[in-house]
Amino acid sequence: MRNGDGAGWVPGRRFAARSAPLLLALFIFGIYLLGLHPGVDAGDSAELQLNAPLLGICHPPGYQIEVTFGWLWLLLPLGGNVAWRMNLLMAVMGVVGCLALYGSVRRVTGQTLPAVFS
């Protein structure tokens, strides 16, 4: 192994190991976009969509991290209404969570394929 990339000296494997996170992120984000709700949803997501622009307080436990990130996200000049932009933020955070899991499994196993499937 070289530099702990788990791919050894084989050029094709090294390319696959380095491009896997990007391809995984694009694949997962595409799936999220296909199911992205265009407006206000029900339940906790509606409460988050309402309270993020106001920096309000949701019901306990409060979701303060999501409210704060949502408020910062809504400052970005993205198109669409507030509900759609908050749903887009949740999709981006879902991809970040999946990439964190990928990185953790990759680090523990030293292999790309198990990390991608996790």
GROMACS .gro file of N, CA and C in nm:
model
  354
    1MET      N    1   0.084  -0.119   0.000
    1MET     CA    2   0.000   0.000   0.000
    1MET      C    3   0.087   0.124   0.000
    2ARG      N    4   0.037   0.224  -0.063
    2ARG     CA    5   0.111   0.348  -0.072
    2ARG      C    6   0.025   0.460  -0.017
    3ASN      N    7   0.076   0.537   0.075
    3ASN     CA    8   0.006   0.650   0.135
    3ASN      C    9  -0.125   0.611   0.200
    4GLY      N   10  -0.142   0.486   0.234
    4GLY     CA   11  -0.262   0.443   0.303
    4GLY      C   12  -0.389   0.452   0.220
    5ASP      N   13  -0.375   0.457   0.086
    5ASP     CA   14  -0.495   0.470   0.004
    5ASP      C   15  -0.563   0.336  -0.019
    6GLY      N   16  -0.503   0.226   0.023
    6GLY     CA   17  -0.566   0.096   0.013
    6GLY      C   18  -0.573   0.042  -0.129
    7ALA      N   19  -0.514   0.112  -0.224
    7ALA     CA   20  -0.525   0.072  -0.363
    7ALA      C   21  -0.397   0.010  -0.416
    8GLY      N   22  -0.290   0.018  -0.339
    8GLY     CA   23  -0.164  -0.039  -0.386
    8GLY      C   24  -0.106   0.040  -0.501
    9TRP      N   25  -0.036  -0.032  -0.589
    9TRP     CA   26   0.030   0.034  -0.701
    9TRP      C   27  -0.047   0.023  -0.831
   10VAL      N   28  -0.163  -0.038  -0.829
   10VAL     CA   29  -0.240  -0.056  -0.951
   10VAL      C   30  -0.311   0.074  -0.986
   11PRO      N   31  -0.279   0.135  -1.104
   11PRO     CA   32  -0.336   0.266  -1.138
   11PRO      C   33  -0.488   0.267  -1.144
   12GLY      N   34  -0.550   0.164  -1.198
   12GLY     CA   35  -0.697   0.161  -1.207
   12GLY      C   36  -0.762   0.160  -1.071
   13ARG      N   37  -0.705   0.086  -0.978
   13ARG     CA   38  -0.760   0.080  -0.843
   13ARG      C   39  -0.741   0.212  -0.771
   14ARG      N   40  -0.629   0.276  -0.792
   14ARG     CA   41  -0.605   0.404  -0.727
   14ARG      C   42  -0.704   0.507  -0.778
   15PHE      N   43  -0.731   0.508  -0.909
   15PHE     CA   44  -0.829   0.601  -0.964
   15PHE      C   45  -0.967   0.572  -0.908
   16ALA      N   46  -1.003   0.444  -0.898
   16ALA     CA   47  -1.134   0.407  -0.844
   16ALA      C   48  -1.146   0.449  -0.698
   17ALA      N   49  -1.039   0.431  -0.622
   17ALA     CA   50  -1.042   0.469  -0.481
   17ALA      C   51  -1.056   0.619  -0.464
   18ARG      N   52  -0.994   0.695  -0.552
   18ARG     CA   53  -1.001   0.841  -0.540
   18ARG      C   54  -1.130   0.900  -0.597
   19SER      N   55  -1.189   0.835  -0.696
   19SER     CA   56  -1.311   0.889  -0.756
   19SER      C   57  -1.438   0.836  -0.690
   20ALA      N   58  -1.426   0.732  -0.608
   20ALA     CA   59  -1.544   0.671  -0.545
   20ALA      C   60  -1.625   0.769  -0.462
   21PRO      N   61  -1.564   0.854  -0.377
   21PRO     CA   62  -1.647   0.946  -0.298
   21PRO      C   63  -1.726   1.044  -0.385
   22LEU      N   64  -1.665   1.094  -0.491
   22LEU     CA   65  -1.735   1.187  -0.579
   22LEU      C   66  -1.851   1.119  -0.651
   23LEU      N   67  -1.826   1.001  -0.703
   23LEU     CA   68  -1.932   0.927  -0.772
   23LEU      C   69  -2.043   0.888  -0.676
   24LEU      N   70  -2.006   0.848  -0.556
   24LEU     CA   71  -2.105   0.814  -0.454
   24LEU      C   72  -2.190   0.935  -0.418
   25ALA      N   73  -2.126   1.050  -0.399
   25ALA     CA   74  -2.200   1.172  -0.365
   25ALA      C   75  -2.296   1.212  -0.477
   26LEU      N   76  -2.251   1.204  -0.601
   26LEU     CA   77  -2.339   1.239  -0.714
   26LEU      C   78  -2.456   1.142  -0.725
   27PHE      N   79  -2.431   1.014  -0.703
   27PHE     CA   80  -2.537   0.914  -0.710
   27PHE      C   81  -2.642   0.937  -0.600
   28ILE      N   82  -2.597   0.955  -0.478
   28ILE     CA   83  -2.689   0.975  -0.366
   28ILE      C   84  -2.764   1.107  -0.381
   29PHE      N   85  -2.695   1.213  -0.422
   29PHE     CA   86  -2.762   1.342  -0.439
   29PHE      C   87  -2.866   1.335  -0.551
   30GLY      N   88  -2.836   1.261  -0.657
   30GLY     CA   89  -2.935   1.243  -0.764
   30GLY      C   90  -3.060   1.174  -0.714
   31ILE      N   91  -3.043   1.073  -0.630
   31ILE     CA   92  -3.159   1.004  -0.573
   31ILE      C   93  -3.238   1.098  -0.483
   32TYR      N   94  -3.167   1.175  -0.401
   32TYR     CA   95  -3.235   1.273  -0.316
   32TYR      C   96  -3.314   1.374  -0.400
   33LEU      N   97  -3.254   1.423  -0.509
   33LEU     CA   98  -3.322   1.522  -0.592
   33LEU      C   99  -3.448   1.467  -0.657
   34LEU      N  100  -3.446   1.338  -0.692
   34LEU     CA  101  -3.564   1.278  -0.752
   34LEU      C  102  -3.683   1.277  -0.655
   35GLY      N  103  -3.655   1.265  -0.527
   35GLY     CA  104  -3.762   1.259  -0.428
   35GLY      C  105  -3.780   1.386  -0.348
   36LEU      N  106  -3.716   1.495  -0.390
   36LEU     CA  107  -3.721   1.620  -0.315
   36LEU      C  108  -3.861   1.681  -0.321
   37HIS      N  109  -3.917   1.707  -0.206
   37HIS     CA  110  -4.049   1.767  -0.197
   37HIS      C  111  -4.040   1.914  -0.237
   38PRO      N  112  -4.126   1.963  -0.327
   38PRO     CA  113  -4.113   2.100  -0.376
   38PRO      C  114  -4.166   2.206  -0.280
   39GLY      N  115  -4.240   2.168  -0.180
   39GLY     CA  116  -4.300   2.269  -0.092
   39GLY      C  117  -4.298   2.226   0.052
   40VAL      N  118  -4.396   2.278   0.125
   40VAL     CA  119  -4.406   2.251   0.268
   40VAL      C  120  -4.458   2.109   0.287
   41ASP      N  121  -4.391   2.038   0.375
   41ASP     CA  122  -4.431   1.902   0.408
   41ASP      C  123  -4.500   1.906   0.544
   42ALA      N  124  -4.534   1.793   0.598
   42ALA     CA  125  -4.602   1.788   0.727
   42ALA      C  126  -4.504   1.748   0.837
   43GLY      N  127  -4.545   1.772   0.960
   43GLY     CA  128  -4.469   1.726   1.074
   43GLY      C  129  -4.347   1.810   1.105
   44ASP      N  130  -4.238   1.743   1.144
   44ASP     CA  131  -4.117   1.812   1.187
   44ASP      C  132  -4.053   1.895   1.076
   45SER      N  133  -4.061   1.848   0.952
   45SER     CA  134  -3.997   1.924   0.843
   45SER      C  135  -4.069   2.057   0.822
   46ALA      N  136  -4.201   2.061   0.836
   46ALA     CA  137  -4.274   2.188   0.823
   46ALA      C  138  -4.236   2.283   0.935
   47GLU      N  139  -4.219   2.229   1.055
   47GLU     CA  140  -4.179   2.312   1.168
   47GLU      C  141  -4.039   2.369   1.148
   48LEU      N  142  -3.951   2.287   1.092
   48LEU     CA  143  -3.815   2.333   1.064
   48LEU      C  144  -3.817   2.438   0.953
   49GLN      N  145  -3.899   2.417   0.851
   49GLN     CA  146  -3.908   2.514   0.742
   49GLN      C  147  -3.961   2.648   0.790
   50LEU      N  148  -4.047   2.646   0.890
   50LEU     CA  149  -4.102   2.770   0.945
   50LEU      C  150  -4.002   2.840   1.036
   51ASN      N  151  -3.933   2.765   1.121
   51ASN     CA  152  -3.849   2.825   1.223
   51ASN      C  153  -3.709   2.862   1.177
   52ALA      N  154  -3.659   2.801   1.072
   52ALA     CA  155  -3.522   2.832   1.026
   52ALA      C  156  -3.506   2.977   0.983
   53PRO      N  157  -3.595   3.033   0.899
   53PRO     CA  158  -3.574   3.173   0.860
   53PRO      C  159  -3.593   3.270   0.976
   54LEU      N  160  -3.669   3.230   1.078
   54LEU     CA  161  -3.697   3.318   1.192
   54LEU      C  162  -3.599   3.298   1.307
   55LEU      N  163  -3.511   3.197   1.294
   55LEU     CA  164  -3.425   3.153   1.404
   55LEU      C  165  -3.510   3.123   1.527
   56GLY      N  166  -3.624   3.058   1.502
   56GLY     CA  167  -3.717   3.024   1.608
   56GLY      C  168  -3.676   2.897   1.680
   57ILE      N  169  -3.762   2.855   1.771
   57ILE     CA  170  -3.736   2.735   1.850
   57ILE      C  171  -3.842   2.632   1.815
   58CYS      N  172  -3.796   2.515   1.773
   58CYS     CA  173  -3.887   2.404   1.745
   58CYS      C  174  -3.923   2.336   1.876
   59HIS      N  175  -4.011   2.239   1.869
   59HIS     CA  176  -4.048   2.165   1.989
   59HIS      C  177  -3.926   2.090   2.044
   60PRO      N  178  -3.930   2.051   2.171
   60PRO     CA  179  -3.814   1.981   2.229
   60PRO      C  180  -3.780   1.857   2.149
   61PRO      N  181  -3.657   1.825   2.127
   61PRO     CA  182  -3.535   1.880   2.182
   61PRO      C  183  -3.488   2.008   2.116
   62GLY      N  184  -3.556   2.059   2.018
   62GLY     CA  185  -3.526   2.190   1.967
   62GLY      C  186  -3.463   2.198   1.830
   63TYR      N  187  -3.389   2.098   1.789
   63TYR     CA  188  -3.327   2.098   1.656
   63TYR      C  189  -3.248   2.226   1.628
   64GLN      N  190  -3.179   2.277   1.728
   64GLN     CA  191  -3.112   2.406   1.711
   64GLN      C  192  -3.001   2.403   1.607
   65ILE      N  193  -2.932   2.293   1.592
   65ILE     CA  194  -2.828   2.286   1.489
   65ILE      C  195  -2.892   2.297   1.351
   66GLU      N  196  -3.002   2.224   1.329
   66GLU     CA  197  -3.069   2.230   1.200
   66GLU      C  198  -3.126   2.369   1.174
   67VAL      N  199  -3.180   2.433   1.278
   67VAL     CA  200  -3.235   2.569   1.261
   67VAL      C  201  -3.124   2.666   1.226
   68THR      N  202  -3.011   2.656   1.295
   68THR     CA  203  -2.899   2.747   1.268
   68THR      C  204  -2.840   2.724   1.129
   69PHE      N  205  -2.816   2.597   1.094
   69PHE     CA  206  -2.766   2.568   0.960
   69PHE      C  207  -2.866   2.609   0.854
   70GLY      N  208  -2.995   2.589   0.881
   70GLY     CA  209  -3.100   2.630   0.788
   70GLY      C  210  -3.100   2.780   0.767
   71TRP      N  211  -3.085   2.856   0.874
   71TRP     CA  212  -3.083   3.002   0.863
   71TRP      C  213  -2.963   3.047   0.780
   72LEU      N  214  -2.846   2.987   0.806
   72LEU     CA  215  -2.728   3.021   0.726
   72LEU      C  216  -2.745   2.979   0.580
   73TRP      N  217  -2.804   2.863   0.557
   73TRP     CA  218  -2.828   2.813   0.422
   73TRP      C  219  -2.921   2.906   0.347
   74LEU      N  220  -3.023   2.958   0.415
   74LEU     CA  221  -3.120   3.046   0.350
   74LEU      C  222  -3.061   3.181   0.313
   75LEU      N  223  -2.945   3.215   0.368
   75LEU     CA  224  -2.876   3.338   0.329
   75LEU      C  225  -2.809   3.326   0.192
   76LEU      N  226  -2.788   3.202   0.147
   76LEU     CA  227  -2.727   3.181   0.015
   76LEU      C  228  -2.827   3.217  -0.094
   77PRO      N  229  -2.779   3.277  -0.203
   77PRO     CA  230  -2.871   3.318  -0.309
   77PRO      C  231  -2.911   3.202  -0.400
   78LEU      N  232  -2.989   3.110  -0.347
   78LEU     CA  233  -3.040   2.997  -0.424
   78LEU      C  234  -3.182   3.030  -0.467
   79GLY      N  235  -3.224   2.975  -0.578
   79GLY     CA  236  -3.359   2.999  -0.625
   79GLY      C  237  -3.460   2.917  -0.548
   80GLY      N  238  -3.585   2.940  -0.574
   80GLY     CA  239  -3.691   2.862  -0.511
   80GLY      C  240  -3.740   2.924  -0.382
   81ASN      N  241  -3.847   2.865  -0.331
   81ASN     CA  242  -3.905   2.917  -0.207
   81ASN      C  243  -3.829   2.861  -0.086
   82VAL      N  244  -3.864   2.910   0.032
   82VAL     CA  245  -3.794   2.871   0.153
   82VAL      C  246  -3.807   2.721   0.178
   83ALA      N  247  -3.926   2.666   0.158
   83ALA     CA  248  -3.947   2.524   0.184
   83ALA      C  249  -3.859   2.438   0.094
   84TRP      N  250  -3.851   2.472  -0.035
   84TRP     CA  251  -3.769   2.394  -0.127
   84TRP      C  252  -3.622   2.404  -0.090
   85ARG      N  253  -3.577   2.523  -0.052
   85ARG     CA  254  -3.436   2.540  -0.015
   85ARG      C  255  -3.403   2.463   0.113
   86MET      N  256  -3.495   2.458   0.207
   86MET     CA  257  -3.472   2.379   0.329
   86MET      C  258  -3.469   2.230   0.297
   87ASN      N  259  -3.556   2.186   0.207
   87ASN     CA  260  -3.553   2.046   0.164
   87ASN      C  261  -3.422   2.014   0.093
   88LEU      N  262  -3.372   2.108   0.014
   88LEU     CA  263  -3.243   2.090  -0.053
   88LEU      C  264  -3.131   2.081   0.050
   89LEU      N  265  -3.137   2.161   0.155
   89LEU     CA  266  -3.037   2.152   0.262
   89LEU      C  267  -3.039   2.014   0.326
   90MET      N  268  -3.156   1.960   0.349
   90MET     CA  269  -3.165   1.826   0.409
   90MET      C  270  -3.106   1.720   0.316
   91ALA      N  271  -3.122   1.740   0.185
   91ALA     CA  272  -3.061   1.648   0.088
   91ALA      C  273  -2.909   1.658   0.093
   92VAL      N  274  -2.857   1.779   0.100
   92VAL     CA  275  -2.712   1.800   0.108
   92VAL      C  276  -2.657   1.739   0.237
   93MET      N  277  -2.728   1.760   0.347
   93MET     CA  278  -2.683   1.703   0.475
   93MET      C  279  -2.691   1.550   0.473
   94GLY      N  280  -2.787   1.495   0.402
   94GLY     CA  281  -2.794   1.350   0.385
   94GLY      C  282  -2.673   1.296   0.311
   95VAL      N  283  -2.631   1.367   0.207
   95VAL     CA  284  -2.512   1.327   0.131
   95VAL      C  285  -2.387   1.339   0.219
   96VAL      N  286  -2.379   1.444   0.297
   96VAL     CA  287  -2.264   1.462   0.387
   96VAL      C  288  -2.258   1.347   0.488
   97GLY      N  289  -2.373   1.308   0.541
   97GLY     CA  290  -2.377   1.196   0.634
   97GLY      C  291  -2.334   1.066   0.569
   98CYS      N  292  -2.378   1.042   0.446
   98CYS     CA  293  -2.338   0.921   0.375
   98CYS      C  294  -2.188   0.921   0.346
   99LEU      N  295  -2.132   1.036   0.312
   99LEU     CA  296  -1.989   1.044   0.288
   99LEU      C  297  -1.909   1.025   0.416
  100ALA      N  298  -1.964   1.070   0.529
  100ALA     CA  299  -1.897   1.047   0.658
  100ALA      C  300  -1.894   0.898   0.689
  101LEU      N  301  -2.003   0.828   0.662
  101LEU     CA  302  -2.006   0.683   0.682
  101LEU      C  303  -1.907   0.615   0.588
  102TYR      N  304  -1.904   0.658   0.462
  102TYR     CA  305  -1.808   0.604   0.366
  102TYR      C  306  -1.665   0.621   0.417
  103GLY      N  307  -1.633   0.742   0.462
  103GLY     CA  308  -1.497   0.768   0.510
  103GLY      C  309  -1.462   0.687   0.633
  104SER      N  310  -1.558   0.667   0.721
  104SER     CA  311  -1.531   0.588   0.841
  104SER      C  312  -1.504   0.442   0.807
  105VAL      N  313  -1.589   0.385   0.723
  105VAL     CA  314  -1.570   0.244   0.685
  105VAL      C  315  -1.442   0.229   0.604
  106ARG      N  316  -1.413   0.324   0.519
  106ARG     CA  317  -1.291   0.321   0.437
  106ARG      C  318  -1.166   0.325   0.524
  107ARG      N  319  -1.173   0.406   0.629
  107ARG     CA  320  -1.059   0.419   0.719
  107ARG      C  321  -1.039   0.292   0.802
  108VAL      N  322  -1.150   0.232   0.846
  108VAL     CA  323  -1.140   0.112   0.929
  108VAL      C  324  -1.095  -0.009   0.847
  109THR      N  325  -1.158  -0.028   0.729
  109THR     CA  326  -1.128  -0.147   0.650
  109THR      C  327  -1.010  -0.128   0.556
  110GLY      N  328  -0.983  -0.006   0.515
  110GLY     CA  329  -0.877   0.020   0.418
  110GLY      C  330  -0.917  -0.020   0.278
  111GLN      N  331  -1.046  -0.045   0.255
  111GLN     CA  332  -1.094  -0.087   0.124
  111GLN      C  333  -1.207   0.002   0.078
  112THR      N  334  -1.213   0.022  -0.053
  112THR     CA  335  -1.313   0.111  -0.110
  112THR      C  336  -1.448   0.045  -0.126
  113LEU      N  337  -1.452  -0.076  -0.176
  113LEU     CA  338  -1.579  -0.141  -0.207
  113LEU      C  339  -1.670  -0.158  -0.086
  114PRO      N  340  -1.622  -0.207   0.028
  114PRO     CA  341  -1.712  -0.214   0.144
  114PRO      C  342  -1.761  -0.077   0.189
  115ALA      N  343  -1.676   0.024   0.174
  115ALA     CA  344  -1.714   0.159   0.214
  115ALA      C  345  -1.825   0.214   0.125
  116VAL      N  346  -1.817   0.185  -0.006
  116VAL     CA  347  -1.920   0.233  -0.098
  116VAL      C  348  -2.054   0.166  -0.067
  117PHE      N  349  -2.052   0.037  -0.040
  117PHE     CA  350  -2.176  -0.034  -0.015
  117PHE      C  351  -2.233  -0.006   0.124
  118SER      N  352  -2.151   0.043   0.214
  118SER     CA  353  -2.204   0.075   0.347
  118SER      C  354  -2.288   0.200   0.338
   0.00000   0.00000   0.00000
